[in-house]
Coordinates of C-alpha atoms in Angstrom, one line a residue:
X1 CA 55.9 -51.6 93.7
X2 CA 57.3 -53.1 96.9
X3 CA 55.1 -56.2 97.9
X4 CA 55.6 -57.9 101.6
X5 CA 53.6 -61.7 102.3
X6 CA 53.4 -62.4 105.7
X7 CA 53.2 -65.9 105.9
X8 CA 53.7 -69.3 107.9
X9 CA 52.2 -72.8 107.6
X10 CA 51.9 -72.3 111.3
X11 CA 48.4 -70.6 111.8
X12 CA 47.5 -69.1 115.0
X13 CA 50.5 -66.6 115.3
X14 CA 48.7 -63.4 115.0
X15 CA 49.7 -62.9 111.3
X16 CA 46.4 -61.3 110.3
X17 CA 46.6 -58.8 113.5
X18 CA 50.1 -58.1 112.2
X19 CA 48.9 -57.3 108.4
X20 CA 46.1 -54.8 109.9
X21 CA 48.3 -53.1 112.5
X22 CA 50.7 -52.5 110.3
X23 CA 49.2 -51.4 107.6
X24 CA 47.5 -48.5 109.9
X25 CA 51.1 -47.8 111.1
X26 CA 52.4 -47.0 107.7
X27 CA 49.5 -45.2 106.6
X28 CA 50.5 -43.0 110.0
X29 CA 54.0 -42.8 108.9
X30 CA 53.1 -41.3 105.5
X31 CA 53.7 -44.4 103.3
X32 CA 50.9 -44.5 101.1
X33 CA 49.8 -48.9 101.4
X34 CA 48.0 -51.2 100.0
X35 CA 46.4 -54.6 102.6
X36 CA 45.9 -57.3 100.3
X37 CA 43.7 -59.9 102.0
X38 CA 44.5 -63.3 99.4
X39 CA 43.4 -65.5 102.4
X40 CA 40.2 -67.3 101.7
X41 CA 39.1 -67.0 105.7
X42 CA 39.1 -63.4 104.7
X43 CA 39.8 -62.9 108.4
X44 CA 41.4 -59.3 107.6
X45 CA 38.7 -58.1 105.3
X46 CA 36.5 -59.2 108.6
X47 CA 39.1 -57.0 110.9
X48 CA 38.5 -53.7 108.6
X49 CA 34.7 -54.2 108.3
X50 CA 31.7 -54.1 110.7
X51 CA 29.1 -56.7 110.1
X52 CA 26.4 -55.4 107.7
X53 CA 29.7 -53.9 105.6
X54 CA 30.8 -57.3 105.3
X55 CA 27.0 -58.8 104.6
X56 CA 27.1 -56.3 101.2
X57 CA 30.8 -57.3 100.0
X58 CA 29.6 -60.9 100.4
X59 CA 26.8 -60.9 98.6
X60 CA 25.3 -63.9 96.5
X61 CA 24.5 -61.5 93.8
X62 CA 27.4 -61.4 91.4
X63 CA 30.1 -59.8 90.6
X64 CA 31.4 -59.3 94.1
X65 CA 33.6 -56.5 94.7
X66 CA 36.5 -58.5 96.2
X67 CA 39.8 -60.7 95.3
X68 CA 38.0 -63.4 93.9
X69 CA 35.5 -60.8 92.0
X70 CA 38.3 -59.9 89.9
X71 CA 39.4 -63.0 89.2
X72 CA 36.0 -64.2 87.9
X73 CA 36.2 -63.2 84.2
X74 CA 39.8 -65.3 84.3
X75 CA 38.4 -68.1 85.8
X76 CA 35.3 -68.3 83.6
X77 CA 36.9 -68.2 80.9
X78 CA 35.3 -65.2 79.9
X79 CA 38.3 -62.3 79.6
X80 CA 41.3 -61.8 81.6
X81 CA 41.3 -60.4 85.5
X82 CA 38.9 -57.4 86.1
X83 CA 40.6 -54.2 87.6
X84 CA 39.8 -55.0 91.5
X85 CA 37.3 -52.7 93.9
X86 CA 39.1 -51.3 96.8
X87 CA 38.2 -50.3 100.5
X88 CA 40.0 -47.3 101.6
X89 CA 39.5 -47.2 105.8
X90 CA 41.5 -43.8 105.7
X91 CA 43.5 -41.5 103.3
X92 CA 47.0 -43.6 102.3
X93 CA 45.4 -47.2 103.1
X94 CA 43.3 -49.4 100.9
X95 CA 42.1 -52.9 101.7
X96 CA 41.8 -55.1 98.6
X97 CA 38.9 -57.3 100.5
X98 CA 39.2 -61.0 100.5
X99 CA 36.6 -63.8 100.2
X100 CA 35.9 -66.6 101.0
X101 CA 34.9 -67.8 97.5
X102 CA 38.6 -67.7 96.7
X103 CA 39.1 -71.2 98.4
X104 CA 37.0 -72.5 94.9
X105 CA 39.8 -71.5 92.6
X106 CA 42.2 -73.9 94.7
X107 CA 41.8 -76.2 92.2
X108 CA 42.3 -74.1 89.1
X109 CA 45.5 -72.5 90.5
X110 CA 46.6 -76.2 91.4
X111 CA 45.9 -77.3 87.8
X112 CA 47.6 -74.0 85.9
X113 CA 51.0 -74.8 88.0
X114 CA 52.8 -78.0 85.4
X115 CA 50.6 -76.4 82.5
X116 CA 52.3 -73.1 83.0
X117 CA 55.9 -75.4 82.8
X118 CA 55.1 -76.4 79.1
X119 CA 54.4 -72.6 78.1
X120 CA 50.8 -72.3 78.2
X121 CA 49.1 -68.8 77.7
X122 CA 46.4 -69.2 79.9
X123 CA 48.1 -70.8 82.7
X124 CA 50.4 -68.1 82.8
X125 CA 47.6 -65.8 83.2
X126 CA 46.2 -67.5 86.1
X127 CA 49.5 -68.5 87.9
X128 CA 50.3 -64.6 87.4
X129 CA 46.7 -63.4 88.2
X130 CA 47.2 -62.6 92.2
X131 CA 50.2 -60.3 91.4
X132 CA 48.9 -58.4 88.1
X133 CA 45.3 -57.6 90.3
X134 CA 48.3 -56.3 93.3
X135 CA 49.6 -54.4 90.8
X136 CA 46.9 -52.8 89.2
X137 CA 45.4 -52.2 92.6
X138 CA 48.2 -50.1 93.4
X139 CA 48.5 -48.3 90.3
X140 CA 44.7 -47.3 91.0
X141 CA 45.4 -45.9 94.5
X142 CA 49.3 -44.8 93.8
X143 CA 50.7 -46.6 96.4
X144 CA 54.5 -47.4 97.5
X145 CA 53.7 -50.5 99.6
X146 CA 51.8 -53.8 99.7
X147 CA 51.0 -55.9 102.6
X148 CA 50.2 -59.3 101.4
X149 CA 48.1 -61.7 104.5
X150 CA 47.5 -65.0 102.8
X151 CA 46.5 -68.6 104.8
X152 CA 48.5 -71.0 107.1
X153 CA 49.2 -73.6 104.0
X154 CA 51.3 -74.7 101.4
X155 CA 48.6 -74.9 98.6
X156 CA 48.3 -73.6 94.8
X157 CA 46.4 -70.4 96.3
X158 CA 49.6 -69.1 98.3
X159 CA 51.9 -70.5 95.7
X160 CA 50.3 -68.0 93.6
X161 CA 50.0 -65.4 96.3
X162 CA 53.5 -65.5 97.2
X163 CA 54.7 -65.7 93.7
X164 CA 53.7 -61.9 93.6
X165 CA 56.1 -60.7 96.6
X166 CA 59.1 -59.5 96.6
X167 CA 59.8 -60.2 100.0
X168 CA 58.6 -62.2 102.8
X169 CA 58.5 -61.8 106.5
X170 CA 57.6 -64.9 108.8
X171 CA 55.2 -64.2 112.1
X172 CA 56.0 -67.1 114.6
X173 CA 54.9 -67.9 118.4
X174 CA 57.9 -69.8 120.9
X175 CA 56.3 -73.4 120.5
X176 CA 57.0 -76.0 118.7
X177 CA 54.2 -76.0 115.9
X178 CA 55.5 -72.8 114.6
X179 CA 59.4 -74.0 114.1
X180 CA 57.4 -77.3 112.5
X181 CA 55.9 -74.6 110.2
X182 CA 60.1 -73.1 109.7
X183 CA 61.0 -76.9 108.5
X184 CA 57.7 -76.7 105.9
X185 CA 58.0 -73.1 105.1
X186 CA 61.7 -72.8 104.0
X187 CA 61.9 -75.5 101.4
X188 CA 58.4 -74.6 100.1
X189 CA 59.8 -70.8 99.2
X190 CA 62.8 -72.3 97.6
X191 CA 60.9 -74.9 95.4
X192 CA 58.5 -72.4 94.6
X193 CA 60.9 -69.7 93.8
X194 CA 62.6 -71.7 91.3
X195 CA 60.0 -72.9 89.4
X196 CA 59.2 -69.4 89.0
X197 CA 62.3 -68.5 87.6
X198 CA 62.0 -71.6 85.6
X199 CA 58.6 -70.6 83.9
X200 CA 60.0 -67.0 83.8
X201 CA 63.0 -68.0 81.1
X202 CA 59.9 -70.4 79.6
X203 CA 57.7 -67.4 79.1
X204 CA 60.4 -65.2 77.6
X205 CA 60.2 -67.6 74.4
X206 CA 56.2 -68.1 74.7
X207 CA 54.1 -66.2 71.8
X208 CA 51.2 -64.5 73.4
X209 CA 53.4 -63.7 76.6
X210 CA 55.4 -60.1 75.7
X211 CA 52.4 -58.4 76.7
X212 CA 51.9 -59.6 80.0
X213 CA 53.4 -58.0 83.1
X214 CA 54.6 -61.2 85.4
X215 CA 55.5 -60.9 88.7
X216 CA 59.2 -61.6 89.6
X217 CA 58.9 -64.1 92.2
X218 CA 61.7 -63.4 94.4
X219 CA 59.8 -63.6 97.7
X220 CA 63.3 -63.2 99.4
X221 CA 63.0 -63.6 103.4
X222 CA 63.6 -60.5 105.3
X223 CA 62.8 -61.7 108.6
X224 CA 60.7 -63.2 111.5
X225 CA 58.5 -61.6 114.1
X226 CA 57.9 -63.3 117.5
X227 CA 54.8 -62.4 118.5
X228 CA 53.0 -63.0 122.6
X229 CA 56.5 -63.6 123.7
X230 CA 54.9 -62.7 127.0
X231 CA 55.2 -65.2 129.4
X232 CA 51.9 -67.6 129.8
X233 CA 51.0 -69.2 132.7
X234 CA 50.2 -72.4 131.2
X235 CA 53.1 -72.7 129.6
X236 CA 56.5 -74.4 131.7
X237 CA 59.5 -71.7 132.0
X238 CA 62.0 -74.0 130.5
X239 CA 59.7 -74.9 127.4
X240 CA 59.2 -71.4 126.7
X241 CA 62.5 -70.4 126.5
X242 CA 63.8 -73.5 125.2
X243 CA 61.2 -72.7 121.8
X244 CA 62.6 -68.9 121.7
X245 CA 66.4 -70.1 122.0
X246 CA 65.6 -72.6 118.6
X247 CA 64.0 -69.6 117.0
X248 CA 67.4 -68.3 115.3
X249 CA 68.8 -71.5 114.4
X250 CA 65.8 -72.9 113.2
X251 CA 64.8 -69.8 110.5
X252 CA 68.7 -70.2 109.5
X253 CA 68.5 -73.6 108.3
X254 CA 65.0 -74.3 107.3
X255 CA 64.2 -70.8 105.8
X256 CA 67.8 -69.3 104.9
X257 CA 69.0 -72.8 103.9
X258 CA 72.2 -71.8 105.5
X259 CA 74.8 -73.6 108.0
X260 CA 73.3 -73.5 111.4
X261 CA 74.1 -71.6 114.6
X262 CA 72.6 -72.6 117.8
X263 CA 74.5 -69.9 119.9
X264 CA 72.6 -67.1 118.0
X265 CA 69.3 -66.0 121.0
X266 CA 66.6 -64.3 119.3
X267 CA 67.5 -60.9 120.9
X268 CA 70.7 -60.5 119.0
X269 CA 69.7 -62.1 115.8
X270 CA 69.8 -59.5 113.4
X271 CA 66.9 -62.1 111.2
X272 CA 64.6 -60.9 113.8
X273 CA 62.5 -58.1 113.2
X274 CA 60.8 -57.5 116.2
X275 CA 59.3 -58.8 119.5
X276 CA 56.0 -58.0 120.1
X277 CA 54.5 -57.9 123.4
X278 CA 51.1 -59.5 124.3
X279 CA 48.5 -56.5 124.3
X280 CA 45.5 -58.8 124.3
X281 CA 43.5 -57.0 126.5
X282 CA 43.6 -54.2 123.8
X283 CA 42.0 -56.4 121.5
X284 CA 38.4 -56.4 122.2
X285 CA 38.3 -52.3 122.3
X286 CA 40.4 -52.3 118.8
X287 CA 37.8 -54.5 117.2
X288 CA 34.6 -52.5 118.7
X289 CA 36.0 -49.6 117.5
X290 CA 37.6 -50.5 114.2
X291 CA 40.9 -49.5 115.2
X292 CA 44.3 -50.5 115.4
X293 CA 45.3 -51.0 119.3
X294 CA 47.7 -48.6 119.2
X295 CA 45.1 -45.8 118.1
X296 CA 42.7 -46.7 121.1
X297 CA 41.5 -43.4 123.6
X298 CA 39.6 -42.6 126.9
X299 CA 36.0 -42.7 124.4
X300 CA 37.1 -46.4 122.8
X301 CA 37.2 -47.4 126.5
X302 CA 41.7 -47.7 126.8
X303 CA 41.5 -45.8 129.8
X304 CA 43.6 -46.7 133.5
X305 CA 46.7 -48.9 132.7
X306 CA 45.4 -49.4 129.1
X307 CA 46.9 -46.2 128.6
X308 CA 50.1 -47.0 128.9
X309 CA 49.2 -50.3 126.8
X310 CA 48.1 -48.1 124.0
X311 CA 51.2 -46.3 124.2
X312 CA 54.0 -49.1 124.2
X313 CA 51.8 -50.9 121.4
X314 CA 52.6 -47.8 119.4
X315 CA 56.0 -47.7 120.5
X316 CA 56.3 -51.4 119.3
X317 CA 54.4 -51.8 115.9
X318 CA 55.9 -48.2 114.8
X319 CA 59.8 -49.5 115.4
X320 CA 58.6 -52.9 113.6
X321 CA 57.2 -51.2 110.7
X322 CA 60.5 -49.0 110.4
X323 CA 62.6 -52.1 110.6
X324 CA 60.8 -53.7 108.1
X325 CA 60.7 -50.5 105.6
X326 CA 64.5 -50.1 106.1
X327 CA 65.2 -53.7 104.8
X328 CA 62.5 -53.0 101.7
X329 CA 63.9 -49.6 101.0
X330 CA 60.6 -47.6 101.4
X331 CA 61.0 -44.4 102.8
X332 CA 58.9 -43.4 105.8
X333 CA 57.8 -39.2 105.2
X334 CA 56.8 -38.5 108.7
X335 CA 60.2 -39.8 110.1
X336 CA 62.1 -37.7 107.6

């Protein structure tokens, strides 16, 4: 299983419109994937769903048939995680839904982190939950790919999320609050990362742990995506290219940890995965219809210079996603 988190401290940088899009744009390309919503706004599970789908999944009667629904049994104490329920929008893509219950077990996950440190079973089972309900998820719908959306923090929730990722790609905007989000984000991955690894050579000599499938932790960065680099009127020329020029340098110090280079431009950085335009005025039609931008026709209203909007948004999310398979090694059929 390859597993991708898209994640930044920085919210507002289209990181849940990135998760969605994508994960339609694989399920295009013949990559059979998995969008795993572990952010308690649940604002992806709210980007799949109408309104009276999202009433049922959310409601008060349980076991609900989400995230934190299969953690339940875990966190009751009453068994270990449940096998989850899965949304499948079309053939090769399966929403694990989020909720936004999940923000209750903040506390557990926060608590489970130092006791997992001095070997203990059940901490282990609840640090590791996230990533063994991933992986049975994809077992269940034989899938090659996870996309991972979790929330703009740095609490126990993600810790545990991104513990269960392989790989990690960072969405940013050119302002200031998202390189803030670069100097929290980079030393946060390598102080989680290593207490993985830590509890990993812990468990290995921990009765009661042979049977349990742990994830690996190595949430190695791949990349960052810019994202509305188009130019806003509200926003001063030399500002805006001053935040894109401190883009490079920025991801290879605080996220790389590496020696910095402040000639680098985020056009030839070879960290940068892709640029994506601003197709905003896509947006309204995508959600009406339940579509990806890039899927939009004449009926879903993308008609006149939309067309051409629909088009390059295609154009754009379909290089991103082959750049991003390329430095994962998953193989895309329909470009074969």
């Amino acid at each position: 299983m390859t597993t991708v988190a898209f994640f930044n401290n920085k919210g507002g940088v289209g990181k849940t419109s990135l998760v969605y899009h994508l994960a339609w744009m694989y399920a295009d390309l013949g990559v059979s994937v998995i969008a795993a919503d572990l952010d308690p706004q649940a604002n992806l599970t709210s980007m799949f769903l109408d309104e009276w789908e999202a009433e049922d999944l959310w409601s008060p009667h349980a076991p609900r048939e989400t995230i934190h629904g299969a953690l339940m049994p875990l966190l009751e104490g009453t068994g270990d995680i449940s096998t989850p329920e899965t949304i499948v929008p079309r053939p090769a893509l399966c929403l694990v839904p989020g909720d936004l219950s999940l923000s209750a077990a903040e506390d557990e996950f926060s608590a489970q982190w130092p006791r997992s440190g001095d070997g203990d079973v059940r901490a282990f089972r609840v640090i590791s939950a996230l990533g063994r309900i991933l992986q049975q998820a994809r077992e269940e719908a034989e899938a090659e790919f996870v996309l991972v959306d979790v929330g703009p923090n740095l609490g126990a929730i993600n810790r545990a999320a991104l513990i269960a990722a392989d790989f990690v790609v960072v969405p940013l905007a050119p302002d200031l609050f998202s390189l803030q989000g670069l100097r929290n984000l980079g030393p946060a991955l390598a102080n989680w990362r290593h207490g993985w690894q830590q509890r990993l050579a812990q468990a290995g000599q921990t009765d009661g742990l042979s049977s349990l499938e742990l994830p690996s932790g190595h949430m190695k960065p791949i990349g960052y995506v810019v994202q509305q680099h188009a130019m806003r009127l509200d926003r001063p020329v030399k500002a805006y290219a001053r935040w894109m020029d401190a883009i490079p340098n920025e991801y290879r110090t605080a996220v790389l940890q590496k020696s910095g280079d402040r000639s680098r431009r985020v056009t030839d950085d070879k960290h940068c995965l892709g640029l994506l335009k601003n197709y905003r005025s896509l947006m309204p039609y995508a959600q009406d219809a339940r579509k990806p931008m890039f899927s939009l026709r004449a009926a879903d209203g993308a008609v006149g210079g939309h067309v051409n909007a629909v088009r390059d948004c295609y154009d754009d999310y379909r290089d991103l996603a082959c750049t991003i398979a390329d430095r994962v090694g998953v193989r895309c059929p329909q470009l074969d």
